[in-house]
PDB file of C-alpha atoms in Angstrom:
ATOM      1  CA  MET A   1     -39.851   7.867 -10.363  1.00 69.00           C
ATOM      2  CA  LYS A   2     -41.283   5.007  -8.339  1.00 81.00           C
ATOM      3  CA  LYS A   3     -38.977   2.547 -10.117  1.00 84.00           C
ATOM      4  CA  VAL A   4     -35.916   4.643  -9.309  1.00 84.00           C
ATOM      5  CA  THR A   5     -36.865   4.742  -5.624  1.00 90.00           C
ATOM      6  CA  LYS A   6     -37.454   0.987  -5.574  1.00 89.00           C
ATOM      7  CA  LEU A   7     -34.123   0.362  -7.279  1.00 89.00           C
ATOM      8  CA  ALA A   8     -32.336   2.587  -4.789  1.00 90.00           C
ATOM      9  CA  MET A   9     -33.983   0.809  -1.856  1.00 90.00           C
ATOM     10  CA  PHE A  10     -33.055  -2.633  -3.221  1.00 89.00           C
ATOM     11  CA  LEU A  11     -29.500  -1.478  -3.783  1.00 89.00           C
ATOM     12  CA  LEU A  12     -29.294  -0.123  -0.241  1.00 88.00           C
ATOM     13  CA  ALA A  13     -30.740  -3.324   1.226  1.00 88.00           C
ATOM     14  CA  GLY A  14     -28.336  -5.459  -0.783  1.00 84.00           C
ATOM     15  CA  THR A  15     -25.382  -3.350   0.282  1.00 84.00           C
ATOM     16  CA  LEU A  16     -26.328  -3.561   3.947  1.00 80.00           C
ATOM     17  CA  ALA A  17     -26.918  -7.315   3.780  1.00 78.00           C
ATOM     18  CA  THR A  18     -23.593  -7.874   2.060  1.00 77.00           C
ATOM     19  CA  GLY A  19     -21.822  -5.607   4.524  1.00 72.00           C
ATOM     20  CA  PHE A  20     -23.145  -7.409   7.576  1.00 67.00           C
ATOM     21  CA  THR A  21     -22.343 -10.870   6.268  1.00 64.00           C
ATOM     22  CA  SER A  22     -18.861  -9.996   5.064  1.00 61.00           C
ATOM     23  CA  CYS A  23     -17.805  -8.418   8.359  1.00 58.00           C
ATOM     24  CA  SER A  24     -18.345 -11.390  10.625  1.00 56.00           C
ATOM     25  CA  SER A  25     -15.788 -12.066  13.341  1.00 62.00           C
ATOM     26  CA  ASP A  26     -15.300 -15.781  12.708  1.00 61.00           C
ATOM     27  CA  ASP A  27     -11.698 -15.368  11.570  1.00 59.00           C
ATOM     28  CA  ASP A  28      -8.965 -17.104  13.513  1.00 64.00           C
ATOM     29  CA  GLU A  29      -6.712 -14.909  15.601  1.00 65.00           C
ATOM     30  CA  VAL A  30      -3.472 -14.109  13.832  1.00 59.00           C
ATOM     31  CA  ILE A  31      -0.412 -14.733  15.931  1.00 60.00           C
ATOM     32  CA  ASN A  32       2.395 -12.321  15.158  1.00 55.00           C
ATOM     33  CA  THR A  33       5.402 -14.568  14.674  1.00 59.00           C
ATOM     34  CA  THR A  34       8.204 -14.248  12.226  1.00 65.00           C
ATOM     35  CA  ILE A  35       8.817 -17.003   9.740  1.00 73.00           C
ATOM     36  CA  LEU A  36      12.402 -16.050   8.997  1.00 69.00           C
ATOM     37  CA  THR A  37      15.313 -16.942  11.218  1.00 79.00           C
ATOM     38  CA  PRO A  38      17.682 -14.146  12.276  1.00 83.00           C
ATOM     39  CA  GLU A  39      20.244 -15.381   9.743  1.00 87.00           C
ATOM     40  CA  GLN A  40      17.660 -15.233   6.966  1.00 81.00           C
ATOM     41  CA  GLN A  41      16.554 -11.766   8.052  1.00 82.00           C
ATOM     42  CA  SER A  42      20.111 -10.449   7.975  1.00 87.00           C
ATOM     43  CA  ALA A  43      20.708 -12.048   4.563  1.00 85.00           C
ATOM     44  CA  LEU A  44      17.497 -10.493   3.278  1.00 82.00           C
ATOM     45  CA  SER A  45      18.390  -7.026   4.552  1.00 84.00           C
ATOM     46  CA  GLN A  46      21.888  -7.361   3.070  1.00 86.00           C
ATOM     47  CA  ALA A  47      20.423  -8.356  -0.302  1.00 82.00           C
ATOM     48  CA  ALA A  48      18.034  -5.397  -0.163  1.00 79.00           C
ATOM     49  CA  SER A  49      20.835  -2.941   0.571  1.00 81.00           C
ATOM     50  CA  GLU A  50      22.967  -4.436  -2.213  1.00 80.00           C
ATOM     51  CA  SER A  51      20.101  -4.121  -4.676  1.00 76.00           C
ATOM     52  CA  ARG A  52      19.633  -0.458  -3.696  1.00 74.00           C
ATOM     53  CA  ALA A  53      23.341   0.152  -4.210  1.00 74.00           C
ATOM     54  CA  ASN A  54      23.261  -1.583  -7.596  1.00 72.00           C
ATOM     55  CA  ALA A  55      20.190   0.390  -8.636  1.00 68.00           C
ATOM     56  CA  ASN A  56      22.058   3.627  -8.005  1.00 64.00           C
ATOM     57  CA  LYS A  57      24.866   2.470 -10.282  1.00 74.00           C
ATOM     58  CA  THR A  58      22.663   1.559 -13.229  1.00 78.00           C
ATOM     59  CA  GLU A  59      21.398   4.053 -15.778  1.00 80.00           C
ATOM     60  CA  MET A  60      17.767   3.597 -14.775  1.00 80.00           C
ATOM     61  CA  GLY A  61      18.717   4.026 -11.131  1.00 76.00           C
ATOM     62  CA  LYS A  62      20.308   7.353 -12.020  1.00 80.00           C
ATOM     63  CA  VAL A  63      17.167   8.418 -13.880  1.00 85.00           C
ATOM     64  CA  VAL A  64      14.959   7.487 -10.935  1.00 82.00           C
ATOM     65  CA  ALA A  65      17.259   9.237  -8.456  1.00 80.00           C
ATOM     66  CA  ASN A  66      17.244  12.357 -10.634  1.00 86.00           C
ATOM     67  CA  TYR A  67      13.434  12.284 -10.872  1.00 88.00           C
ATOM     68  CA  ILE A  68      13.077  11.925  -7.120  1.00 86.00           C
ATOM     69  CA  ASN A  69      15.576  14.672  -6.329  1.00 86.00           C
ATOM     70  CA  GLU A  70      14.418  17.133  -8.991  1.00 92.00           C
ATOM     71  CA  VAL A  71      10.647  16.566  -9.077  1.00 91.00           C
ATOM     72  CA  VAL A  72       9.212  14.593  -6.175  1.00 89.00           C
ATOM     73  CA  LYS A  73      11.094  16.085  -3.226  1.00 90.00           C
ATOM     74  CA  PRO A  74      10.697  19.746  -4.288  1.00 90.00           C
ATOM     75  CA  THR A  75       7.011  19.203  -4.998  1.00 91.00           C
ATOM     76  CA  TYR A  76       6.257  17.736  -1.592  1.00 89.00           C
ATOM     77  CA  LEU A  77       8.476  20.247   0.204  1.00 88.00           C
ATOM     78  CA  ASP A  78       6.562  23.033  -1.530  1.00 89.00           C
ATOM     79  CA  LEU A  79       3.248  21.452  -0.529  1.00 87.00           C
ATOM     80  CA  ALA A  80       4.440  21.114   3.067  1.00 85.00           C
ATOM     81  CA  GLU A  81       5.484  24.760   3.197  1.00 86.00           C
ATOM     82  CA  LYS A  82       2.143  25.934   1.819  1.00 89.00           C
ATOM     83  CA  SER A  83       0.076  23.915   4.295  1.00 79.00           C
TER      84      SER A  83
END
């Protein structure tokens, strides 16, 4: 029993020591800037919308859409109504 208590104490001490050293605030401040130009952003959003449209046309896209409409949405709507 004494060994179990010692092991638990060492584990707790190690966890606390690791937690304090890993949470230091020496990270540089992140500046929120966008890397993409407006033209690149619009091209990216256009490509994303085209890929969504193409996914709906493919067979797998139809399977996924059917799964979402027949299983996922009713399940979460039912959960929302019950809560």
